[in-house]
Amino acid sequence: MLYGLAVPRLWNATVDEHRRTVHAAIMNATATLVAEHGLAAVTMSQIAQVVGIGRATLYKYFPDVEAILVAWHERQVTSHLQELTEAAEKANDPGERLRTMVRTYARLSSGDAADRHGPGHHADYAVPLHRATHVQHARHQVHALLADTIAVAATAGQARTDVPAPELAHFCLHALASAHDLRTHAARDRLVVVVLTALGTPPATNDAAPGTAGP
Amino acid sequence: MLYGLAVPRLWNATVDEHRRTVHAAIMNATATLVAEHGLAAVTMSQIAQVVGIGRATLYKYFPDVEAILVAWHERQVTSHLQELTEAAEKANDPGERLRTMVRTYARLSSGDAADRHGPGHHADYAVPLHRATHVQHARHQVHALLADTIAVAATAGQARTDVPAPELAHFCLHALASAHDLRTHAARDRLVVVVLTALGTPPATNDAAPGTAGP
């Protein structure tokens, strides 16, 4: 009952706050239930019970389990994009900005992001989430952000110039997605070093040290 | 009617040869039809008509369209694995062997392999081909072959030694899979150079020239 809502909290909240809280609790509970039991086994009644609301109330928020899962996934994608943007903004040096983005994307791909609830990439979705419009849109934004970062680093002599930045960004996203199957932080850190080598970006001193890129 | 079987050919063939020819013709015709019209729109009757056999004969070979598509895919995977093995065997120098494998895998991933018939990776399969046992098995074999090739190259000073060969192979397969979205042979050749840089393997002189790895 991790996601059960304490009643006093609701009484004190404004209506908008309350709705947001319930909305989030529904998404978290659904993601967890689907990860544990699979999409086919999860019902609206179960979700309502775990969240601590009535079935009728649940249906005021979402028409079915799939819709909840799509909303949950959209929230994940948005939060990942935001995290990447913030990572890029943190560093002033073009090379360090690129290193930070590569490290952050590897961590997000590995699936132990701090904001993670619920189904992993291997979960048996009946919903083709990867084809959803919000995912396509977010992918384009991530690619554009990374291509820009690479282009700026290349101009500053911190990335290779013999391959167009959009192509390097495309390579990078595919290569870093492989972080998902890596079992240890050390392996993920080595992947970051390998990808940075490919980009012609000197790895930072701490990039090869195990555990530094951990969650 | 590309896949129609000429009758005299069948008369002359032995029964086994005949069965293999029909089997292949069914797979090719199905792959093409599914690529053109989508899995849902293709019927056993259509396939029989294109191949030039009766429906009853078709059912002696395959129970349904999905089974044909799975067999087609299995044949593709087997032929790709064979092509990779042959590519690895062609070169004697460990570095050249690795370069040849990387180039070959990039070409196979790009989807314009010479043996290609039918649906691309983007085709809307209702069959989850990527989860099929034969695909898992072939993936393991490709990974093992590439990891071996990298390990030998590393021992010969032709690949980096700071990252274990199986991890480099894992990176490599993900990075090269991105060749599928590349529009030109030149872009694919640049991807090969980027991946070889990541592996610490000096690219061959002709690796950066557009069109050299193309079919």
Short mmCIF file of N, CA, C and O in Angstrom, two decimals, chain B residues 54 81 131 150 159 196:
data_model
loop_
_atom_site.label_atom_id
_atom_site.label_comp_id
_atom_site.label_asym_id
_atom_site.label_seq_id
_atom_site.Cartn_x
_atom_site.Cartn_y
_atom_site.Cartn_z
N GLY B 54 -1.74 -24.81 -55.55
CA GLY B 54 -3.08 -24.85 -54.98
C GLY B 54 -3.05 -24.53 -53.49
O GLY B 54 -2.02 -24.69 -52.83
N LEU B 81 23.96 -14.69 -40.23
CA LEU B 81 24.97 -15.26 -39.35
C LEU B 81 26.08 -15.91 -40.18
O LEU B 81 27.28 -15.74 -39.90
N ARG B 131 11.25 -11.76 -30.47
CA ARG B 131 11.25 -12.58 -29.26
C ARG B 131 11.39 -14.06 -29.57
O ARG B 131 11.51 -14.88 -28.68
N ILE B 150 37.01 -9.44 -31.38
CA ILE B 150 37.55 -8.28 -30.68
C ILE B 150 38.69 -8.70 -29.74
O ILE B 150 39.74 -8.05 -29.69
N ALA B 159 42.86 -3.55 -30.97
CA ALA B 159 41.63 -3.07 -30.33
C ALA B 159 41.95 -2.73 -28.88
O ALA B 159 42.95 -3.24 -28.33
N LEU B 196 34.60 1.86 -35.18
CA LEU B 196 35.98 1.36 -35.12
C LEU B 196 36.84 2.25 -34.21
O LEU B 196 37.67 1.75 -33.46
#
